[in-house]
mmCIF file of N, CA and C in Angstrom:
data_model
loop_
_atom_site.group_PDB
_atom_site.id
_atom_site.type_symbol
_atom_site.label_atom_id
_atom_site.label_comp_id
_atom_site.label_asym_id
_atom_site.label_seq_id
_atom_site.Cartn_x
_atom_site.Cartn_y
_atom_site.Cartn_z
ATOM 1 N N UNK J 1 -20.236 18.798 22.971
ATOM 2 C CA UNK J 1 -20.510 18.765 21.548
ATOM 3 C C UNK J 1 -19.600 17.730 20.888
ATOM 4 N N UNK J 2 -20.186 16.861 20.129
ATOM 5 C CA UNK J 2 -19.424 15.823 19.433
ATOM 6 C C UNK J 2 -18.596 16.439 18.304
ATOM 7 N N UNK J 3 -17.420 15.882 18.105
ATOM 8 C CA UNK J 3 -16.553 16.380 17.032
ATOM 9 C C UNK J 3 -16.932 15.741 15.700
ATOM 10 N N UNK J 4 -16.542 16.393 14.629
ATOM 11 C CA UNK J 4 -16.679 15.827 13.293
ATOM 12 C C UNK J 4 -15.284 15.375 12.868
ATOM 13 N N UNK J 5 -15.183 14.167 12.349
ATOM 14 C CA UNK J 5 -13.867 13.663 11.958
ATOM 15 C C UNK J 5 -13.990 12.864 10.668
ATOM 16 N N UNK J 6 -12.850 12.626 10.062
ATOM 17 C CA UNK J 6 -12.764 11.791 8.871
ATOM 18 C C UNK J 6 -11.797 10.658 9.165
ATOM 19 N N UNK J 7 -12.165 9.450 8.783
ATOM 20 C CA UNK J 7 -11.291 8.306 8.958
ATOM 21 C C UNK J 7 -10.275 8.308 7.802
ATOM 22 N N UNK J 8 -9.175 9.022 7.995
ATOM 23 C CA UNK J 8 -8.167 9.141 6.943
ATOM 24 C C UNK J 8 -7.513 7.803 6.613
ATOM 25 N N UNK J 9 -7.358 6.930 7.608
ATOM 26 C CA UNK J 9 -6.809 5.604 7.341
ATOM 27 C C UNK J 9 -7.625 4.887 6.279
ATOM 28 N N UNK J 10 -8.941 4.903 6.460
ATOM 29 C CA UNK J 10 -9.833 4.220 5.513
ATOM 30 C C UNK J 10 -9.797 4.904 4.154
ATOM 31 N N UNK J 11 -9.858 6.224 4.148
ATOM 32 C CA UNK J 11 -9.822 6.949 2.872
ATOM 33 C C UNK J 11 -8.560 6.626 2.079
ATOM 34 N N UNK J 12 -7.416 6.615 2.753
ATOM 35 C CA UNK J 12 -6.147 6.363 2.064
ATOM 36 C C UNK J 12 -6.059 4.905 1.624
ATOM 37 N N UNK J 13 -6.365 3.972 2.523
ATOM 38 C CA UNK J 13 -6.255 2.554 2.154
ATOM 39 C C UNK J 13 -7.256 2.176 1.066
ATOM 40 N N UNK J 14 -8.473 2.748 1.094
ATOM 41 C CA UNK J 14 -9.452 2.492 0.035
ATOM 42 C C UNK J 14 -8.934 2.970 -1.318
ATOM 43 N N UNK J 15 -8.293 4.134 -1.334
ATOM 44 C CA UNK J 15 -7.767 4.678 -2.586
ATOM 45 C C UNK J 15 -6.619 3.823 -3.108
ATOM 46 N N UNK J 16 -5.724 3.394 -2.217
ATOM 47 C CA UNK J 16 -4.616 2.529 -2.626
ATOM 48 C C UNK J 16 -5.135 1.199 -3.174
ATOM 49 N N UNK J 17 -6.100 0.615 -2.470
ATOM 50 C CA UNK J 17 -6.694 -0.644 -2.924
ATOM 51 C C UNK J 17 -7.303 -0.472 -4.312
ATOM 52 N N UNK J 18 -8.038 0.595 -4.512
ATOM 53 C CA UNK J 18 -8.671 0.879 -5.795
ATOM 54 C C UNK J 18 -7.638 1.050 -6.909
ATOM 55 N N UNK J 19 -6.564 1.760 -6.617
ATOM 56 C CA UNK J 19 -5.504 2.009 -7.609
ATOM 57 C C UNK J 19 -4.837 0.696 -8.019
ATOM 58 N N UNK J 20 -4.547 -0.175 -7.044
ATOM 59 C CA UNK J 20 -3.941 -1.467 -7.370
ATOM 60 C C UNK J 20 -4.898 -2.349 -8.167
ATOM 61 N N UNK J 21 -6.168 -2.386 -7.781
ATOM 62 C CA UNK J 21 -7.140 -3.215 -8.512
ATOM 63 C C UNK J 21 -7.334 -2.714 -9.937
ATOM 64 N N UNK J 22 -7.327 -1.414 -10.094
ATOM 65 C CA UNK J 22 -7.443 -0.817 -11.423
ATOM 66 C C UNK J 22 -6.246 -1.217 -12.298
ATOM 67 N N UNK J 23 -5.069 -1.211 -11.733
ATOM 68 C CA UNK J 23 -3.846 -1.540 -12.484
ATOM 69 C C UNK J 23 -3.741 -3.035 -12.802
ATOM 70 N N UNK J 24 -3.993 -3.896 -11.815
ATOM 71 C CA UNK J 24 -3.748 -5.317 -11.983
ATOM 72 C C UNK J 24 -4.968 -6.116 -12.402
ATOM 73 N N UNK J 25 -6.163 -5.531 -12.303
ATOM 74 C CA UNK J 25 -7.372 -6.263 -12.679
ATOM 75 C C UNK J 25 -7.496 -7.548 -11.888
ATOM 76 N N UNK J 26 -7.854 -8.630 -12.550
ATOM 77 C CA UNK J 26 -8.037 -9.919 -11.887
ATOM 78 C C UNK J 26 -6.753 -10.704 -11.693
ATOM 79 N N UNK J 27 -5.615 -10.179 -12.142
ATOM 80 C CA UNK J 27 -4.368 -10.946 -12.035
ATOM 81 C C UNK J 27 -3.737 -10.880 -10.646
ATOM 82 N N UNK J 28 -4.180 -9.946 -9.812
ATOM 83 C CA UNK J 28 -3.639 -9.817 -8.460
ATOM 84 C C UNK J 28 -4.751 -9.382 -7.517
ATOM 85 N N UNK J 29 -5.099 -10.250 -6.564
ATOM 86 C CA UNK J 29 -6.095 -9.873 -5.557
ATOM 87 C C UNK J 29 -5.461 -8.890 -4.590
ATOM 88 N N UNK J 30 -6.261 -7.920 -4.123
ATOM 89 C CA UNK J 30 -5.770 -6.893 -3.205
ATOM 90 C C UNK J 30 -6.681 -6.870 -1.986
ATOM 91 N N UNK J 31 -6.067 -6.886 -0.794
ATOM 92 C CA UNK J 31 -6.813 -6.886 0.457
ATOM 93 C C UNK J 31 -6.293 -5.778 1.365
ATOM 94 N N UNK J 32 -7.187 -5.221 2.176
ATOM 95 C CA UNK J 32 -6.790 -4.250 3.193
ATOM 96 C C UNK J 32 -7.004 -4.896 4.547
ATOM 97 N N UNK J 33 -5.953 -4.926 5.365
ATOM 98 C CA UNK J 33 -6.060 -5.455 6.718
ATOM 99 C C UNK J 33 -5.928 -6.962 6.780
ATOM 100 N N UNK J 34 -6.208 -7.483 7.950
ATOM 101 C CA UNK J 34 -6.107 -8.918 8.202
ATOM 102 C C UNK J 34 -7.383 -9.603 7.743
ATOM 103 N N UNK J 35 -7.273 -10.876 7.412
ATOM 104 C CA UNK J 35 -8.461 -11.615 7.003
ATOM 105 C C UNK J 35 -8.097 -12.899 6.299
ATOM 106 N N UNK J 36 -9.079 -13.472 5.635
ATOM 107 C CA UNK J 36 -8.878 -14.695 4.868
ATOM 108 C C UNK J 36 -8.500 -14.315 3.453
ATOM 109 N N UNK J 37 -7.369 -14.824 2.993
ATOM 110 C CA UNK J 37 -6.877 -14.497 1.670
ATOM 111 C C UNK J 37 -6.931 -15.731 0.791
ATOM 112 N N UNK J 38 -7.176 -15.521 -0.486
ATOM 113 C CA UNK J 38 -7.213 -16.628 -1.424
ATOM 114 C C UNK J 38 -6.366 -16.299 -2.636
ATOM 115 N N UNK J 39 -5.964 -17.344 -3.324
ATOM 116 C CA UNK J 39 -5.215 -17.165 -4.551
ATOM 117 C C UNK J 39 -3.752 -17.525 -4.390
ATOM 118 N N UNK J 40 -3.073 -17.614 -5.531
ATOM 119 C CA UNK J 40 -1.659 -17.981 -5.532
ATOM 120 C C UNK J 40 -0.760 -16.758 -5.438
ATOM 121 N N UNK J 41 -1.329 -15.580 -5.668
ATOM 122 C CA UNK J 41 -0.585 -14.348 -5.453
ATOM 123 C C UNK J 41 -1.582 -13.259 -5.077
ATOM 124 N N UNK J 42 -1.203 -12.446 -4.107
ATOM 125 C CA UNK J 42 -2.072 -11.348 -3.700
ATOM 126 C C UNK J 42 -1.258 -10.296 -2.971
ATOM 127 N N UNK J 43 -1.859 -9.127 -2.842
ATOM 128 C CA UNK J 43 -1.228 -8.002 -2.163
ATOM 129 C C UNK J 43 -2.082 -7.627 -0.960
ATOM 130 N N UNK J 44 -1.432 -7.487 0.185
ATOM 131 C CA UNK J 44 -2.115 -7.092 1.418
ATOM 132 C C UNK J 44 -1.620 -5.699 1.799
ATOM 133 N N UNK J 45 -2.542 -4.802 2.118
ATOM 134 C CA UNK J 45 -2.223 -3.433 2.540
ATOM 135 C C UNK J 45 -2.556 -3.309 4.024
ATOM 136 N N UNK J 46 -1.541 -3.008 4.832
ATOM 137 C CA UNK J 46 -1.757 -2.863 6.279
ATOM 138 C C UNK J 46 -1.336 -1.479 6.748
ATOM 139 N N UNK J 47 -2.215 -0.770 7.476
ATOM 140 C CA UNK J 47 -1.807 0.490 8.093
ATOM 141 C C UNK J 47 -0.779 0.200 9.183
ATOM 142 N N UNK J 48 0.258 1.038 9.279
ATOM 143 C CA UNK J 48 1.322 0.805 10.248
ATOM 144 C C UNK J 48 1.418 1.930 11.272
ATOM 145 N N UNK J 49 1.557 3.170 10.800
ATOM 146 C CA UNK J 49 1.734 4.277 11.745
ATOM 147 C C UNK J 49 1.462 5.599 11.057
ATOM 148 N N UNK J 50 1.343 6.643 11.861
ATOM 149 C CA UNK J 50 1.324 7.996 11.317
ATOM 150 C C UNK J 50 1.927 8.929 12.350
ATOM 151 N N UNK J 51 2.419 10.023 11.854
ATOM 152 C CA UNK J 51 2.978 11.024 12.759
ATOM 153 C C UNK J 51 2.740 12.405 12.169
ATOM 154 N N UNK J 52 2.663 13.383 13.049
ATOM 155 C CA UNK J 52 2.484 14.767 12.606
ATOM 156 C C UNK J 52 3.817 15.277 12.084
ATOM 157 N N UNK J 53 3.806 15.758 10.840
ATOM 158 C CA UNK J 53 5.004 16.359 10.246
ATOM 159 C C UNK J 53 5.052 17.840 10.559
ATOM 160 N N UNK J 54 3.882 18.483 10.417
ATOM 161 C CA UNK J 54 3.788 19.914 10.710
ATOM 162 C C UNK J 54 2.402 20.218 11.241
ATOM 163 N N UNK J 55 2.345 21.136 12.180
ATOM 164 C CA UNK J 55 1.071 21.567 12.746
ATOM 165 C C UNK J 55 0.862 23.026 12.390
ATOM 166 N N UNK J 56 -0.345 23.327 11.904
ATOM 167 C CA UNK J 56 -0.694 24.683 11.504
ATOM 168 C C UNK J 56 -1.828 25.191 12.386
ATOM 169 N N UNK J 57 -2.124 26.467 12.278
ATOM 170 C CA UNK J 57 -3.210 27.048 13.060
ATOM 171 C C UNK J 57 -4.533 26.362 12.730
ATOM 172 N N UNK J 58 -4.760 26.028 11.452
ATOM 173 C CA UNK J 58 -6.047 25.451 11.046
ATOM 174 C C UNK J 58 -5.922 24.082 10.397
ATOM 175 N N UNK J 59 -4.945 23.293 10.809
ATOM 176 C CA UNK J 59 -4.798 21.953 10.253
ATOM 177 C C UNK J 59 -3.465 21.343 10.625
ATOM 178 N N UNK J 60 -3.225 20.147 10.097
ATOM 179 C CA UNK J 60 -1.962 19.477 10.356
ATOM 180 C C UNK J 60 -1.592 18.586 9.173
ATOM 181 N N UNK J 61 -0.298 18.483 8.948
ATOM 182 C CA UNK J 61 0.235 17.616 7.911
ATOM 183 C C UNK J 61 0.746 16.355 8.591
ATOM 184 N N UNK J 62 0.183 15.220 8.216
ATOM 185 C CA UNK J 62 0.580 13.946 8.807
ATOM 186 C C UNK J 62 1.222 13.060 7.755
ATOM 187 N N UNK J 63 2.181 12.250 8.193
ATOM 188 C CA UNK J 63 2.771 11.252 7.316
ATOM 189 C C UNK J 63 2.241 9.886 7.748
ATOM 190 N N UNK J 64 1.618 9.192 6.800
ATOM 191 C CA UNK J 64 1.038 7.874 7.047
ATOM 192 C C UNK J 64 1.952 6.811 6.466
ATOM 193 N N UNK J 65 2.125 5.716 7.206
ATOM 194 C CA UNK J 65 2.935 4.598 6.715
ATOM 195 C C UNK J 65 2.065 3.353 6.613
ATOM 196 N N UNK J 66 2.215 2.667 5.497
ATOM 197 C CA UNK J 66 1.521 1.408 5.242
ATOM 198 C C UNK J 66 2.559 0.353 4.874
ATOM 199 N N UNK J 67 2.229 -0.898 5.157
ATOM 200 C CA UNK J 67 3.065 -1.998 4.688
ATOM 201 C C UNK J 67 2.292 -2.712 3.586
ATOM 202 N N UNK J 68 2.909 -2.835 2.436
ATOM 203 C CA UNK J 68 2.360 -3.642 1.346
ATOM 204 C C UNK J 68 3.097 -4.976 1.418
ATOM 205 N N UNK J 69 2.353 -6.071 1.474
ATOM 206 C CA UNK J 69 2.971 -7.388 1.468
ATOM 207 C C UNK J 69 2.449 -8.159 0.267
ATOM 208 N N UNK J 70 3.377 -8.529 -0.598
ATOM 209 C CA UNK J 70 3.057 -9.268 -1.816
ATOM 210 C C UNK J 70 3.391 -10.739 -1.577
ATOM 211 N N UNK J 71 2.371 -11.597 -1.702
ATOM 212 C CA UNK J 71 2.534 -13.029 -1.494
ATOM 213 C C UNK J 71 2.498 -13.723 -2.850
ATOM 214 N N UNK J 72 3.392 -14.672 -3.048
ATOM 215 C CA UNK J 72 3.429 -15.396 -4.307
ATOM 216 C C UNK J 72 3.681 -16.876 -4.075
ATOM 217 N N UNK J 73 2.787 -17.702 -4.633
ATOM 218 C CA UNK J 73 2.956 -19.146 -4.588
ATOM 219 C C UNK J 73 2.233 -19.709 -5.804
ATOM 220 N N UNK J 74 2.990 -20.091 -6.808
ATOM 221 C CA UNK J 74 2.374 -20.627 -8.011
ATOM 222 C C UNK J 74 3.250 -21.725 -8.577
ATOM 223 N N UNK J 75 2.812 -22.960 -8.449
ATOM 224 C CA UNK J 75 3.595 -24.114 -8.905
ATOM 225 C C UNK J 75 3.816 -24.074 -10.418
ATOM 226 N N UNK J 76 2.936 -23.418 -11.148
ATOM 227 C CA UNK J 76 3.054 -23.379 -12.602
ATOM 228 C C UNK J 76 4.165 -22.446 -13.090
ATOM 229 N N UNK J 77 4.674 -21.584 -12.221
ATOM 230 C CA UNK J 77 5.674 -20.604 -12.646
ATOM 231 C C UNK J 77 6.998 -20.840 -11.913
ATOM 232 N N UNK J 78 7.212 -22.030 -11.387
ATOM 233 C CA UNK J 78 8.400 -22.309 -10.578
ATOM 234 C C UNK J 78 9.704 -21.848 -11.226
ATOM 235 N N UNK J 79 9.917 -22.194 -12.486
ATOM 236 C CA UNK J 79 11.199 -21.900 -13.092
ATOM 237 C C UNK J 79 11.431 -20.395 -13.236
ATOM 238 N N UNK J 80 10.411 -19.650 -13.527
ATOM 239 C CA UNK J 80 10.565 -18.210 -13.702
ATOM 240 C C UNK J 80 9.954 -17.404 -12.572
ATOM 241 N N UNK J 81 9.823 -18.012 -11.408
ATOM 242 C CA UNK J 81 9.139 -17.345 -10.296
ATOM 243 C C UNK J 81 9.815 -16.041 -9.895
ATOM 244 N N UNK J 82 11.118 -16.062 -9.731
ATOM 245 C CA UNK J 82 11.814 -14.845 -9.310
ATOM 246 C C UNK J 82 11.681 -13.749 -10.369
ATOM 247 N N UNK J 83 11.788 -14.117 -11.633
ATOM 248 C CA UNK J 83 11.603 -13.145 -12.716
ATOM 249 C C UNK J 83 10.203 -12.539 -12.639
ATOM 250 N N UNK J 84 9.200 -13.388 -12.395
ATOM 251 C CA UNK J 84 7.818 -12.914 -12.269
ATOM 252 C C UNK J 84 7.679 -11.950 -11.079
ATOM 253 N N UNK J 85 8.283 -12.296 -9.952
ATOM 254 C CA UNK J 85 8.239 -11.454 -8.750
ATOM 255 C C UNK J 85 8.869 -10.094 -9.029
ATOM 256 N N UNK J 86 10.053 -10.102 -9.612
ATOM 257 C CA UNK J 86 10.754 -8.843 -9.888
ATOM 258 C C UNK J 86 9.984 -7.989 -10.885
ATOM 259 N N UNK J 87 9.331 -8.615 -11.838
ATOM 260 C CA UNK J 87 8.496 -7.879 -12.789
ATOM 261 C C UNK J 87 7.302 -7.228 -12.062
ATOM 262 N N UNK J 88 6.684 -7.984 -11.164
ATOM 263 C CA UNK J 88 5.544 -7.447 -10.398
ATOM 264 C C UNK J 88 5.983 -6.297 -9.502
ATOM 265 N N UNK J 89 7.142 -6.439 -8.849
ATOM 266 C CA UNK J 89 7.655 -5.373 -7.983
ATOM 267 C C UNK J 89 7.935 -4.118 -8.809
ATOM 268 N N UNK J 90 8.541 -4.298 -9.968
ATOM 269 C CA UNK J 90 8.822 -3.146 -10.839
ATOM 270 C C UNK J 90 7.525 -2.458 -11.270
ATOM 271 N N UNK J 91 6.499 -3.252 -11.526
ATOM 272 C CA UNK J 91 5.196 -2.678 -11.895
ATOM 273 C C UNK J 91 4.604 -1.893 -10.732
ATOM 274 N N UNK J 92 4.719 -2.424 -9.508
ATOM 275 C CA UNK J 92 4.232 -1.723 -8.318
ATOM 276 C C UNK J 92 5.020 -0.425 -8.114
ATOM 277 N N UNK J 93 6.347 -0.491 -8.267
ATOM 278 C CA UNK J 93 7.184 0.714 -8.148
ATOM 279 C C UNK J 93 6.727 1.799 -9.122
ATOM 280 N N UNK J 94 6.496 1.407 -10.376
ATOM 281 C CA UNK J 94 6.065 2.367 -11.395
ATOM 282 C C UNK J 94 4.680 2.935 -11.085
ATOM 283 N N UNK J 95 3.782 2.083 -10.617
ATOM 284 C CA UNK J 95 2.434 2.545 -10.266
ATOM 285 C C UNK J 95 2.499 3.598 -9.161
ATOM 286 N N UNK J 96 3.300 3.350 -8.142
ATOM 287 C CA UNK J 96 3.441 4.305 -7.041
ATOM 288 C C UNK J 96 4.116 5.587 -7.532
ATOM 289 N N UNK J 97 5.179 5.455 -8.325
ATOM 290 C CA UNK J 97 5.905 6.630 -8.833
ATOM 291 C C UNK J 97 5.024 7.505 -9.712
ATOM 292 N N UNK J 98 4.117 6.881 -10.464
ATOM 293 C CA UNK J 98 3.226 7.641 -11.350
ATOM 294 C C UNK J 98 2.000 8.188 -10.629
ATOM 295 N N UNK J 99 1.839 7.850 -9.359
ATOM 296 C CA UNK J 99 0.681 8.295 -8.574
ATOM 297 C C UNK J 99 1.136 8.832 -7.222
ATOM 298 N N UNK J 100 2.094 9.731 -7.232
ATOM 299 C CA UNK J 100 2.604 10.302 -5.977
ATOM 300 C C UNK J 100 1.530 11.100 -5.238
ATOM 301 N N UNK J 101 0.602 11.663 -5.998
ATOM 302 C CA UNK J 101 -0.533 12.401 -5.424
ATOM 303 C C UNK J 101 -1.818 11.715 -5.872
ATOM 304 N N UNK J 102 -2.735 11.535 -4.933
ATOM 305 C CA UNK J 102 -4.023 10.914 -5.232
ATOM 306 C C UNK J 102 -5.131 11.662 -4.502
ATOM 307 N N UNK J 103 -6.228 11.883 -5.192
ATOM 308 C CA UNK J 103 -7.385 12.529 -4.570
ATOM 309 C C UNK J 103 -8.231 11.461 -3.884
ATOM 310 N N UNK J 104 -8.590 11.718 -2.630
ATOM 311 C CA UNK J 104 -9.354 10.770 -1.825
ATOM 312 C C UNK J 104 -10.852 11.019 -1.962
ATOM 313 N N UNK J 105 -11.654 10.136 -1.375
ATOM 314 C CA UNK J 105 -13.113 10.214 -1.465
ATOM 315 C C UNK J 105 -13.677 11.509 -0.895
ATOM 316 N N UNK J 106 -12.988 12.122 0.090
ATOM 317 C CA UNK J 106 -13.489 13.355 0.704
ATOM 318 C C UNK J 106 -12.933 14.606 0.014
ATOM 319 N N UNK J 107 -12.339 14.426 -1.165
ATOM 320 C CA UNK J 107 -11.763 15.506 -1.988
ATOM 321 C C UNK J 107 -10.451 16.071 -1.444
ATOM 322 N N UNK J 108 -9.914 15.516 -0.357
ATOM 323 C CA UNK J 108 -8.569 15.884 0.070
ATOM 324 C C UNK J 108 -7.602 15.012 -0.735
ATOM 325 N N UNK J 109 -6.313 15.238 -0.553
ATOM 326 C CA UNK J 109 -5.331 14.482 -1.329
ATOM 327 C C UNK J 109 -4.217 13.952 -0.448
ATOM 328 N N UNK J 110 -3.651 12.839 -0.894
ATOM 329 C CA UNK J 110 -2.373 12.416 -0.335
ATOM 330 C C UNK J 110 -1.308 12.883 -1.321
ATOM 331 N N UNK J 111 -0.163 13.259 -0.784
ATOM 332 C CA UNK J 111 0.938 13.735 -1.617
ATOM 333 C C UNK J 111 2.226 13.037 -1.203
ATOM 334 N N UNK J 112 3.207 13.123 -2.074
ATOM 335 C CA UNK J 112 4.532 12.575 -1.791
ATOM 336 C C UNK J 112 4.480 11.085 -1.449
ATOM 337 N N UNK J 113 3.576 10.337 -2.095
ATOM 338 C CA UNK J 113 3.496 8.894 -1.890
ATOM 339 C C UNK J 113 4.713 8.215 -2.490
ATOM 340 N N UNK J 114 5.320 7.302 -1.724
ATOM 341 C CA UNK J 114 6.539 6.668 -2.210
ATOM 342 C C UNK J 114 6.815 5.365 -1.471
ATOM 343 N N UNK J 115 7.499 4.463 -2.164
ATOM 344 C CA UNK J 115 7.998 3.248 -1.534
ATOM 345 C C UNK J 115 9.367 3.566 -0.967
ATOM 346 N N UNK J 116 9.569 3.291 0.304
ATOM 347 C CA UNK J 116 10.861 3.563 0.922
ATOM 348 C C UNK J 116 11.850 2.435 0.670
ATOM 349 N N UNK J 117 11.388 1.220 0.821
ATOM 350 C CA UNK J 117 12.253 0.060 0.643
ATOM 351 C C UNK J 117 11.391 -1.184 0.583
ATOM 352 N N UNK J 118 12.023 -2.280 0.214
ATOM 353 C CA UNK J 118 11.331 -3.561 0.288
ATOM 354 C C UNK J 118 12.327 -4.678 0.488
ATOM 355 N N UNK J 119 11.792 -5.796 0.979
ATOM 356 C CA UNK J 119 12.619 -6.964 1.263
ATOM 357 C C UNK J 119 11.943 -8.189 0.679
ATOM 358 N N UNK J 120 12.718 -8.993 -0.037
ATOM 359 C CA UNK J 120 12.213 -10.221 -0.648
ATOM 360 C C UNK J 120 12.679 -11.397 0.201
ATOM 361 N N UNK J 121 11.724 -12.234 0.617
ATOM 362 C CA UNK J 121 12.038 -13.416 1.406
ATOM 363 C C UNK J 121 11.562 -14.639 0.634
ATOM 364 N N UNK J 122 12.401 -15.641 0.553
ATOM 365 C CA UNK J 122 12.033 -16.861 -0.152
ATOM 366 C C UNK J 122 11.552 -17.913 0.836
ATOM 367 N N UNK J 123 10.442 -18.582 0.483
ATOM 368 C CA UNK J 123 9.963 -19.724 1.246
ATOM 369 C C UNK J 123 9.484 -19.433 2.648
ATOM 370 N N UNK J 124 8.688 -18.364 2.828
ATOM 371 C CA UNK J 124 8.189 -18.073 4.172
ATOM 372 C C UNK J 124 6.667 -18.144 4.208
ATOM 373 N N UNK J 125 6.122 -18.493 5.351
ATOM 374 C CA UNK J 125 4.668 -18.565 5.588
ATOM 375 C C UNK J 125 3.940 -19.435 4.563
ATOM 376 N N UNK J 126 4.599 -20.474 4.053
ATOM 377 C CA UNK J 126 3.959 -21.364 3.093
ATOM 378 C C UNK J 126 3.939 -20.825 1.679
ATOM 379 N N UNK J 127 4.552 -19.680 1.446
ATOM 380 C CA UNK J 127 4.605 -19.099 0.120
ATOM 381 C C UNK J 127 6.008 -19.224 -0.431
ATOM 382 N N UNK J 128 6.105 -19.310 -1.759
ATOM 383 C CA UNK J 128 7.425 -19.382 -2.377
ATOM 384 C C UNK J 128 8.199 -18.091 -2.162
ATOM 385 N N UNK J 129 7.501 -16.970 -2.281
ATOM 386 C CA UNK J 129 8.133 -15.665 -2.078
ATOM 387 C C UNK J 129 7.187 -14.744 -1.322
ATOM 388 N N UNK J 130 7.790 -13.902 -0.514
ATOM 389 C CA UNK J 130 7.069 -12.892 0.248
ATOM 390 C C UNK J 130 7.859 -11.601 0.085
ATOM 391 N N UNK J 131 7.191 -10.531 -0.317
ATOM 392 C CA UNK J 131 7.860 -9.246 -0.500
ATOM 393 C C UNK J 131 7.154 -8.220 0.386
ATOM 394 N N UNK J 132 7.897 -7.632 1.325
ATOM 395 C CA UNK J 132 7.349 -6.611 2.213
ATOM 396 C C UNK J 132 7.884 -5.250 1.783
ATOM 397 N N UNK J 133 6.956 -4.316 1.545
ATOM 398 C CA UNK J 133 7.310 -2.985 1.062
ATOM 399 C C UNK J 133 6.775 -1.929 2.020
ATOM 400 N N UNK J 134 7.571 -0.917 2.294
ATOM 401 C CA UNK J 134 7.145 0.193 3.143
ATOM 402 C C UNK J 134 6.731 1.357 2.257
ATOM 403 N N UNK J 135 5.480 1.795 2.429
ATOM 404 C CA UNK J 135 4.920 2.898 1.656
ATOM 405 C C UNK J 135 4.584 4.037 2.617
ATOM 406 N N UNK J 136 4.925 5.260 2.262
ATOM 407 C CA UNK J 136 4.540 6.427 3.059
ATOM 408 C C UNK J 136 3.952 7.490 2.149
ATOM 409 N N UNK J 137 3.077 8.297 2.724
ATOM 410 C CA UNK J 137 2.490 9.440 2.030
ATOM 411 C C UNK J 137 2.149 10.505 3.058
ATOM 412 N N UNK J 138 1.865 11.684 2.584
ATOM 413 C CA UNK J 138 1.479 12.782 3.474
ATOM 414 C C UNK J 138 0.049 13.210 3.170
ATOM 415 N N UNK J 139 -0.623 13.702 4.184
ATOM 416 C CA UNK J 139 -2.010 14.143 4.050
ATOM 417 C C UNK J 139 -2.235 15.368 4.925
ATOM 418 N N UNK J 140 -2.806 16.401 4.326
ATOM 419 C CA UNK J 140 -3.167 17.601 5.074
ATOM 420 C C UNK J 140 -4.603 17.434 5.535
ATOM 421 N N UNK J 141 -4.813 17.410 6.849
ATOM 422 C CA UNK J 141 -6.151 17.154 7.368
ATOM 423 C C UNK J 141 -6.443 17.939 8.625
ATOM 424 N N UNK J 142 -7.584 17.575 9.240
ATOM 425 C CA UNK J 142 -8.089 18.247 10.434
ATOM 426 C C UNK J 142 -8.137 19.754 10.226
ATOM 427 N N UNK J 143 -8.630 20.109 9.043
ATOM 428 C CA UNK J 143 -8.716 21.532 8.701
ATOM 429 C C UNK J 143 -9.932 22.150 9.380
ATOM 430 N N UNK J 144 -9.743 23.366 9.855
ATOM 431 C CA UNK J 144 -10.874 24.044 10.486
ATOM 432 C C UNK J 144 -10.995 25.456 9.948
#
């Protein structure tokens, strides 16, 4: 008998992508996974890992980790580029802090969503700035 499953990776990444697009509108392109990216600044969401936090008789609590990578390259903002980057990071921090719990497409929720840390790198991969952020959340799934 075939099992029934839900692609929690897709559900979570779709919700995160939607939340970022809702917040930033057309000012920041948002992508999930690898691919062709366009624009002078964009955010890439990559699934990294998950682990079981707790196992129950009828389900399990998993912690999912994603990497958010913010790319910035804009010749028009050279003088205030770092200020612009720090403002964008602060906006992302606030967005995550205000959305620690999110309801997914299958009516389950992620909880305890948070940024653990981030690192700002100047002049890498052809971009003026690259910011890598570690995001984790928990999800109760595989309920029976």
